[in-house]
Amino acid sequence: MMKHAFCRTLAGLLILAGSGAAHGQIYKCTSPTGSVEYTDVNRGKQCKAMELPGVVVAAPPKHSAPAAPAGRLGAPPALVPGEFPRVDAAQQRARDADRRGILEEELRAEQQKLAEQRKAFNNGEPERQGDERNYAKYLERVAGMRDSISRTEKNIDALKREIANIR
C-alpha cells in the first residue's frame, strides 16, 4: 500500500515536473490530513516552492510571428521570395543537365528491364518451371510477372514525365 502511494506520488511529480517547465513553478502542498499534492498553483501556507534539479523553469514563449493561415495552426511563417537562396542560371542549367542525365539513365535501365520481362512473360504463357507441377503455382507466378510488368511500365511513364518537366 505504501509502495503504491509512493509510486503514484512520484509519477505525479514527474508529470508535473515536465509541465512545470512550461508553467513556471511547481509547489509541494501538504493538506491538514497529511496528504501530499504536487501542483503548479500556490495555495498559500500549505505549499512550498520546489527546486527540481535538471528541470529548467521557463516562461511560456512569446509569439511575435504573424498568425498562421487558417487550417495550419502552429505553422511557421511563410518565407517571402526575397529570403529564398539564389542560384545563378548557369549553375541551374548544370544541375538540370545532371538531373536529366540521371533520369535518362534510369529510363534506359527500366526500358531494358521491361524488354526482359516481356520476353520471359512470352505473351502470357511463360515456360513452366520444374517446381511448378501444380498449375495454381504456375498461375501465381504468371500473375506476379504481369504485376511486375505493370509496375515497370508505370515507372517508365513516371520517368518520362519527370524528364519532360525539366526546363
Coordinates of N, CA and C in Angstrom, one line a residue:
M1 N 0.8 -1.2 0.0 CA 0.0 0.0 0.0 C 0.9 1.2 0.0
M2 N 1.9 1.3 0.9 CA 2.8 2.4 1.0 C 3.6 2.6 -0.3
K3 N 4.0 1.5 -0.9 CA 4.8 1.5 -2.1 C 4.0 2.0 -3.3
H4 N 2.7 1.6 -3.3 CA 1.8 2.1 -4.4 C 1.6 3.6 -4.3
A5 N 1.4 4.1 -3.1 CA 1.2 5.6 -2.9 C 2.4 6.3 -3.3
F6 N 3.6 5.8 -2.9 CA 4.9 6.4 -3.3 C 5.0 6.5 -4.8
C7 N 4.7 5.4 -5.5 CA 4.8 5.4 -7.0 C 3.9 6.4 -7.6
R8 N 2.6 6.5 -7.1 CA 1.7 7.5 -7.6 C 2.2 8.9 -7.4
T9 N 2.7 9.1 -6.2 CA 3.3 10.5 -5.9 C 4.4 10.8 -6.8
L10 N 5.3 9.8 -7.0 CA 6.5 10.0 -7.9 C 6.1 10.3 -9.3
A11 N 5.1 9.5 -9.8 CA 4.6 9.7 -11.1 C 4.0 11.1 -11.3
G12 N 3.2 11.5 -10.3 CA 2.6 12.8 -10.3 C 3.7 13.9 -10.4
L13 N 4.7 13.7 -9.6 CA 5.8 14.7 -9.5 C 6.5 14.8 -10.9
L14 N 6.8 13.6 -11.5 CA 7.4 13.6 -12.8 C 6.5 14.3 -13.9
I15 N 5.2 14.0 -13.8 CA 4.3 14.7 -14.8 C 4.3 16.2 -14.6
L16 N 4.2 16.6 -13.4 CA 4.2 18.0 -13.1 C 5.6 18.6 -13.4
A17 N 6.6 17.9 -13.2 CA 8.0 18.4 -13.5 C 8.1 18.7 -15.0
G18 N 7.5 17.9 -15.8 CA 7.5 18.1 -17.2 C 6.7 19.3 -17.6
S19 N 5.5 19.5 -16.9 CA 4.7 20.6 -17.2 C 5.1 21.9 -16.5
G20 N 6.0 21.7 -15.5 CA 6.5 22.8 -14.7 C 7.3 23.7 -15.6
A21 N 8.1 23.1 -16.5 CA 8.9 23.9 -17.3 C 8.1 24.9 -18.2
A22 N 6.9 24.5 -18.5 CA 6.1 25.3 -19.3 C 5.3 26.3 -18.5
H23 N 4.9 26.0 -17.3 CA 4.1 26.9 -16.5 C 4.8 27.7 -15.5
G24 N 6.0 27.5 -15.2 CA 6.8 28.4 -14.3 C 7.3 27.7 -13.0
Q25 N 6.4 27.3 -12.1 CA 6.9 26.8 -10.8 C 6.0 25.6 -10.4
I26 N 6.7 24.7 -9.6 CA 6.0 23.6 -9.0 C 6.0 23.7 -7.5
Y27 N 4.8 23.4 -6.9 CA 4.7 23.5 -5.5 C 4.3 22.2 -4.9
K28 N 4.9 21.9 -3.7 CA 4.5 20.7 -2.9 C 3.6 21.2 -1.8
C29 N 2.3 20.7 -1.9 CA 1.3 21.2 -0.9 C 1.0 20.0 0.0
T30 N 0.9 20.3 1.3 CA 0.5 19.3 2.3 C -0.8 19.7 2.9
S31 N -1.8 18.8 2.8 CA -3.1 19.1 3.4 C -3.0 18.9 4.9
P32 N -4.0 19.4 5.7 CA -4.1 19.2 7.1 C -4.1 17.7 7.5
T33 N -4.6 16.8 6.6 CA -4.6 15.4 6.9 C -3.3 14.7 6.6
G34 N -2.4 15.5 6.0 CA -1.0 14.9 5.8 C -0.8 14.4 4.4
S35 N -1.8 14.5 3.5 CA -1.6 14.0 2.1 C -0.8 15.1 1.4
V36 N 0.0 14.6 0.4 CA 0.9 15.5 -0.3 C 0.4 15.6 -1.8
E37 N 0.4 16.8 -2.3 CA 0.0 17.0 -3.7 C 1.0 17.9 -4.3
Y38 N 1.3 17.6 -5.6 CA 2.2 18.5 -6.4 C 1.4 19.2 -7.4
T39 N 1.6 20.5 -7.5 CA 0.8 21.3 -8.3 C 1.6 22.5 -8.8
D40 N 1.0 23.2 -9.8 CA 1.6 24.5 -10.3 C 0.9 25.7 -9.8
V41 N 0.0 25.5 -8.8 CA -0.8 26.6 -8.2 C -0.4 26.7 -6.7
N42 N 0.1 27.9 -6.3 CA 0.4 28.1 -4.9 C -0.8 28.4 -4.1
R43 N -1.1 27.5 -3.1 CA -2.3 27.6 -2.3 C -2.0 28.2 -0.9
G44 N -1.0 29.0 -0.8 CA -0.7 29.7 0.4 C 0.3 29.0 1.3
K45 N 0.0 29.0 2.7 CA 1.0 28.5 3.7 C 1.2 27.0 3.5
Q46 N 0.3 26.2 3.0 CA 0.4 24.8 2.9 C 1.3 24.4 1.8
C47 N 1.7 25.3 0.9 CA 2.5 24.9 -0.3 C 3.9 25.5 -0.2
K48 N 4.9 24.8 -0.7 CA 6.3 25.2 -0.7 C 6.8 25.1 -2.1
A49 N 7.5 26.1 -2.6 CA 8.0 26.0 -4.0 C 9.2 25.0 -4.0
M50 N 9.2 24.2 -5.0 CA 10.3 23.2 -5.1 C 11.4 23.6 -6.0
E51 N 12.6 23.1 -5.7 CA 13.7 23.3 -6.6 C 14.0 21.9 -7.1
L52 N 13.8 21.7 -8.4 CA 14.0 20.4 -9.0 C 15.2 20.4 -9.9
P53 N 16.2 19.6 -9.5 CA 17.4 19.5 -10.3 C 17.2 19.0 -11.7
G54 N 17.8 19.6 -12.7 CA 17.7 19.2 -14.0 C 16.4 19.7 -14.7
V55 N 15.6 20.4 -14.0 CA 14.4 21.0 -14.7 C 14.6 22.5 -14.8
V56 N 14.4 22.9 -16.0 CA 14.6 24.4 -16.3 C 13.2 25.0 -16.3
V57 N 13.0 26.0 -15.5 CA 11.7 26.6 -15.4 C 11.8 27.8 -16.3
A58 N 11.0 27.9 -17.3 CA 11.0 29.0 -18.3 C 9.6 29.5 -18.4
A59 N 9.5 30.8 -18.8 CA 8.2 31.4 -19.1 C 7.7 30.9 -20.4
P60 N 6.5 30.9 -20.6 CA 5.9 30.4 -21.9 C 6.5 31.3 -23.0
P61 N 6.7 30.8 -24.2 CA 7.3 31.6 -25.3 C 6.3 32.7 -25.8
K62 N 6.9 33.8 -26.1 CA 6.1 34.9 -26.6 C 6.1 34.8 -28.1
H63 N 4.9 34.8 -28.7 CA 4.7 34.7 -30.2 C 4.7 36.0 -30.8
S64 N 5.8 36.3 -31.5 CA 5.9 37.6 -32.3 C 5.6 37.4 -33.7
A65 N 5.5 36.1 -34.2 CA 5.3 35.8 -35.6 C 3.9 36.1 -35.9
P66 N 3.6 36.4 -37.2 CA 2.2 36.6 -37.6 C 1.4 35.3 -37.4
A67 N 0.1 35.5 -37.3 CA -0.8 34.4 -37.1 C -0.7 33.4 -38.3
A68 N -0.8 32.1 -38.0 CA -0.8 31.1 -39.1 C -2.0 31.2 -39.9
P69 N -1.9 30.8 -41.2 CA -3.1 30.8 -42.1 C -4.1 29.8 -41.6
A70 N -5.3 30.0 -41.9 CA -6.4 29.1 -41.5 C -6.1 27.7 -41.9
G71 N -6.3 26.8 -40.9 CA -6.1 25.4 -41.2 C -4.6 24.9 -41.0
R72 N -3.8 25.8 -40.6 CA -2.4 25.4 -40.3 C -1.9 26.0 -39.0
L73 N -2.5 25.6 -37.9 CA -2.2 26.0 -36.6 C -0.8 25.7 -36.3
G74 N -0.1 26.6 -35.7 CA 1.3 26.4 -35.3 C 2.3 26.3 -36.5
A75 N 1.9 26.7 -37.6 CA 2.8 26.6 -38.8 C 3.8 27.7 -38.7
P76 N 5.0 27.5 -39.2 CA 6.0 28.6 -39.2 C 5.6 29.6 -40.2
P77 N 6.0 30.9 -40.1 CA 5.6 31.9 -41.1 C 6.2 31.6 -42.4
A78 N 5.5 31.9 -43.5 CA 6.0 31.6 -44.8 C 7.1 32.5 -45.2
L79 N 8.1 32.0 -46.0 CA 9.2 32.8 -46.4 C 8.7 33.7 -47.6
V80 N 9.3 34.9 -47.6 CA 9.0 35.8 -48.7 C 10.0 35.5 -49.8
P81 N 9.7 35.8 -51.1 CA 10.6 35.4 -52.2 C 12.0 36.0 -52.0
G82 N 12.1 37.2 -51.4 CA 13.5 37.8 -51.2 C 14.4 37.0 -50.3
E83 N 13.8 36.1 -49.4 CA 14.6 35.3 -48.5 C 15.0 34.0 -49.0
F84 N 14.6 33.6 -50.3 CA 15.0 32.3 -50.8 C 16.4 32.4 -51.3
P85 N 17.2 31.3 -51.2 CA 18.5 31.3 -51.7 C 18.5 31.4 -53.3
R86 N 19.4 32.2 -53.8 CA 19.5 32.3 -55.3 C 20.6 31.4 -55.9
V87 N 20.3 30.9 -57.1 CA 21.2 30.1 -57.8 C 21.3 30.7 -59.2
D88 N 22.6 31.0 -59.6 CA 22.7 31.6 -60.9 C 22.3 30.7 -62.0
A89 N 21.9 31.2 -63.2 CA 21.3 30.5 -64.3 C 22.3 29.4 -64.8
A90 N 23.6 29.6 -64.9 CA 24.5 28.6 -65.4 C 24.5 27.4 -64.5
Q91 N 24.6 27.7 -63.2 CA 24.6 26.6 -62.2 C 23.3 25.8 -62.3
Q92 N 22.2 26.5 -62.4 CA 20.9 25.8 -62.5 C 20.8 24.9 -63.8
R93 N 21.3 25.4 -64.9 CA 21.3 24.6 -66.1 C 22.2 23.4 -65.9
A94 N 23.3 23.5 -65.2 CA 24.2 22.4 -65.0 C 23.5 21.4 -64.1
R95 N 22.8 21.8 -63.1 CA 22.0 20.9 -62.2 C 20.9 20.2 -63.0
D96 N 20.2 21.0 -63.9 CA 19.2 20.4 -64.7 C 19.7 19.3 -65.6
A97 N 20.9 19.6 -66.2 CA 21.5 18.7 -67.1 C 21.9 17.4 -66.4
D98 N 22.5 17.5 -65.2 CA 22.8 16.4 -64.4 C 21.6 15.5 -64.1
R99 N 20.5 16.2 -63.7 CA 19.3 15.5 -63.4 C 18.7 14.8 -64.6
R100 N 18.7 15.5 -65.7 CA 18.2 14.9 -67.0 C 19.0 13.6 -67.3
G101 N 20.4 13.7 -67.1 CA 21.2 12.5 -67.4 C 20.9 11.4 -66.5
I102 N 20.7 11.6 -65.3 CA 20.4 10.6 -64.3 C 19.1 9.9 -64.6
L103 N 18.1 10.8 -64.9 CA 16.7 10.3 -65.2 C 16.7 9.5 -66.5
E104 N 17.5 9.9 -67.5 CA 17.5 9.2 -68.8 C 18.2 7.9 -68.6
E105 N 19.2 7.8 -67.7 CA 19.9 6.5 -67.5 C 19.0 5.6 -66.8
E106 N 18.2 6.1 -65.8 CA 17.2 5.3 -65.1 C 16.1 4.8 -66.1
L107 N 15.7 5.7 -67.1 CA 14.7 5.3 -68.1 C 15.2 4.2 -69.0
R108 N 16.5 4.3 -69.4 CA 17.1 3.2 -70.2 C 17.1 1.9 -69.5
A109 N 17.5 1.9 -68.2 CA 17.5 0.7 -67.4 C 16.1 0.1 -67.3
E110 N 15.1 0.9 -67.0 CA 13.8 0.4 -66.9 C 13.2 -0.1 -68.2
Q111 N 13.6 0.5 -69.3 CA 13.1 0.0 -70.6 C 13.8 -1.3 -70.9
Q112 N 15.0 -1.5 -70.5 CA 15.7 -2.8 -70.7 C 15.1 -3.9 -69.9
K113 N 14.8 -3.5 -68.6 CA 14.2 -4.4 -67.7 C 12.8 -4.8 -68.2
L114 N 12.0 -3.9 -68.8 CA 10.7 -4.2 -69.4 C 10.8 -5.2 -70.5
A115 N 11.8 -5.0 -71.4 CA 12.0 -5.8 -72.5 C 12.3 -7.3 -72.1
E116 N 13.2 -7.4 -71.0 CA 13.5 -8.7 -70.5 C 12.2 -9.4 -69.9
Q117 N 11.5 -8.6 -69.1 CA 10.3 -9.1 -68.5 C 9.3 -9.6 -69.6
R118 N 9.1 -8.8 -70.6 CA 8.1 -9.2 -71.7 C 8.6 -10.5 -72.4
K119 N 9.9 -10.6 -72.6 CA 10.4 -11.8 -73.2 C 10.2 -13.0 -72.4
A120 N 10.4 -12.9 -71.0 CA 10.2 -14.0 -70.1 C 8.7 -14.3 -70.0
F121 N 7.8 -13.3 -70.1 CA 6.4 -13.4 -70.0 C 5.8 -14.2 -71.2
N122 N 6.4 -14.0 -72.4 CA 6.0 -14.7 -73.6 C 4.5 -14.6 -73.9
N123 N 4.0 -13.4 -73.9 CA 2.6 -13.1 -74.2 C 1.7 -13.8 -73.2
G124 N 2.0 -13.9 -72.0 CA 1.1 -14.6 -71.0 C 1.3 -16.0 -70.9
E125 N 2.2 -16.6 -71.6 CA 2.4 -18.1 -71.5 C 3.9 -18.4 -71.3
P126 N 4.4 -18.0 -70.1 CA 5.9 -18.3 -69.9 C 6.1 -19.8 -69.7
E127 N 7.3 -20.2 -69.9 CA 7.6 -21.6 -69.8 C 7.4 -22.1 -68.3
R128 N 6.9 -23.2 -68.1 CA 6.7 -23.8 -66.8 C 8.1 -24.2 -66.2
Q129 N 8.2 -24.0 -65.0 CA 9.5 -24.4 -64.3 C 9.3 -25.7 -63.7
G130 N 10.4 -26.4 -63.3 CA 10.3 -27.7 -62.8 C 9.6 -27.9 -61.5
D131 N 9.6 -26.8 -60.7 CA 8.9 -26.9 -59.4 C 7.4 -26.5 -59.5
E132 N 6.9 -26.3 -60.7 CA 5.5 -25.9 -60.9 C 4.6 -27.0 -61.4
R133 N 4.7 -28.1 -60.8 CA 3.8 -29.2 -61.2 C 2.3 -28.9 -61.0
N134 N 2.1 -28.1 -59.9 CA 0.8 -27.6 -59.6 C 0.5 -26.4 -60.5
Y135 N -0.6 -26.5 -61.2 CA -1.0 -25.4 -62.2 C -1.3 -24.1 -61.5
A136 N -1.8 -24.1 -60.3 CA -2.1 -22.9 -59.5 C -0.8 -22.2 -59.2
K137 N 0.3 -22.9 -58.9 CA 1.5 -22.3 -58.6 C 2.1 -21.6 -59.9
Y138 N 1.9 -22.2 -61.0 CA 2.3 -21.5 -62.3 C 1.5 -20.3 -62.5
L139 N 0.2 -20.3 -62.3 CA -0.7 -19.2 -62.5 C -0.3 -18.0 -61.5
E140 N 0.1 -18.4 -60.3 CA 0.5 -17.4 -59.4 C 1.8 -16.7 -59.8
R141 N 2.7 -17.4 -60.4 CA 3.9 -16.8 -60.9 C 3.6 -15.9 -62.1
V142 N 2.7 -16.4 -63.0 CA 2.3 -15.6 -64.2 C 1.7 -14.2 -63.7
A143 N 0.8 -14.3 -62.7 CA 0.2 -13.1 -62.2 C 1.3 -12.1 -61.6
G144 N 2.2 -12.7 -60.9 CA 3.3 -11.9 -60.4 C 4.1 -11.2 -61.5
M145 N 4.4 -12.0 -62.6 CA 5.1 -11.4 -63.7 C 4.3 -10.3 -64.3
R146 N 3.0 -10.5 -64.4 CA 2.1 -9.4 -65.0 C 2.1 -8.2 -64.2
D147 N 2.1 -8.3 -62.8 CA 2.2 -7.2 -61.9 C 3.5 -6.5 -62.1
S148 N 4.6 -7.2 -62.2 CA 5.9 -6.7 -62.3 C 6.0 -5.9 -63.6
I149 N 5.5 -6.4 -64.7 CA 5.5 -5.7 -65.9 C 4.7 -4.4 -65.8
S150 N 3.6 -4.4 -65.2 CA 2.7 -3.2 -65.0 C 3.5 -2.1 -64.2
R151 N 4.2 -2.6 -63.1 CA 4.9 -1.6 -62.3 C 6.1 -1.0 -63.1
T152 N 6.7 -1.8 -63.9 CA 7.8 -1.3 -64.7 C 7.3 -0.3 -65.7
E153 N 6.2 -0.5 -66.3 CA 5.6 0.4 -67.3 C 5.2 1.7 -66.6
K154 N 4.7 1.6 -65.4 CA 4.3 2.8 -64.6 C 5.6 3.6 -64.3
N155 N 6.7 2.9 -63.9 CA 8.0 3.6 -63.6 C 8.5 4.3 -64.9
I156 N 8.3 3.7 -66.0 CA 8.8 4.3 -67.3 C 7.9 5.6 -67.6
D157 N 6.6 5.5 -67.4 CA 5.8 6.7 -67.6 C 6.2 7.8 -66.6
A158 N 6.4 7.5 -65.4 CA 6.8 8.5 -64.4 C 8.1 9.1 -64.7
L159 N 9.1 8.3 -65.2 CA 10.4 8.9 -65.6 C 10.2 9.8 -66.8
K160 N 9.4 9.4 -67.7 CA 9.2 10.3 -68.9 C 8.6 11.6 -68.5
R161 N 7.6 11.6 -67.6 CA 7.0 12.8 -67.1 C 8.0 13.7 -66.4
E162 N 8.9 13.1 -65.6 CA 9.9 13.9 -64.9 C 10.9 14.5 -65.9
I163 N 11.3 13.8 -66.9 CA 12.2 14.3 -67.9 C 11.5 15.5 -68.6
A164 N 10.2 15.3 -68.9 CA 9.5 16.4 -69.6 C 9.4 17.7 -68.7
N165 N 9.4 17.5 -67.4 CA 9.3 18.7 -66.5 C 10.6 19.4 -66.3
I166 N 11.7 18.9 -66.8 CA 13.0 19.6 -66.6 C 13.0 20.7 -67.6
R167 N 13.4 21.9 -67.2 CA 13.5 23.0 -68.1 C 14.6 22.9 -69.1

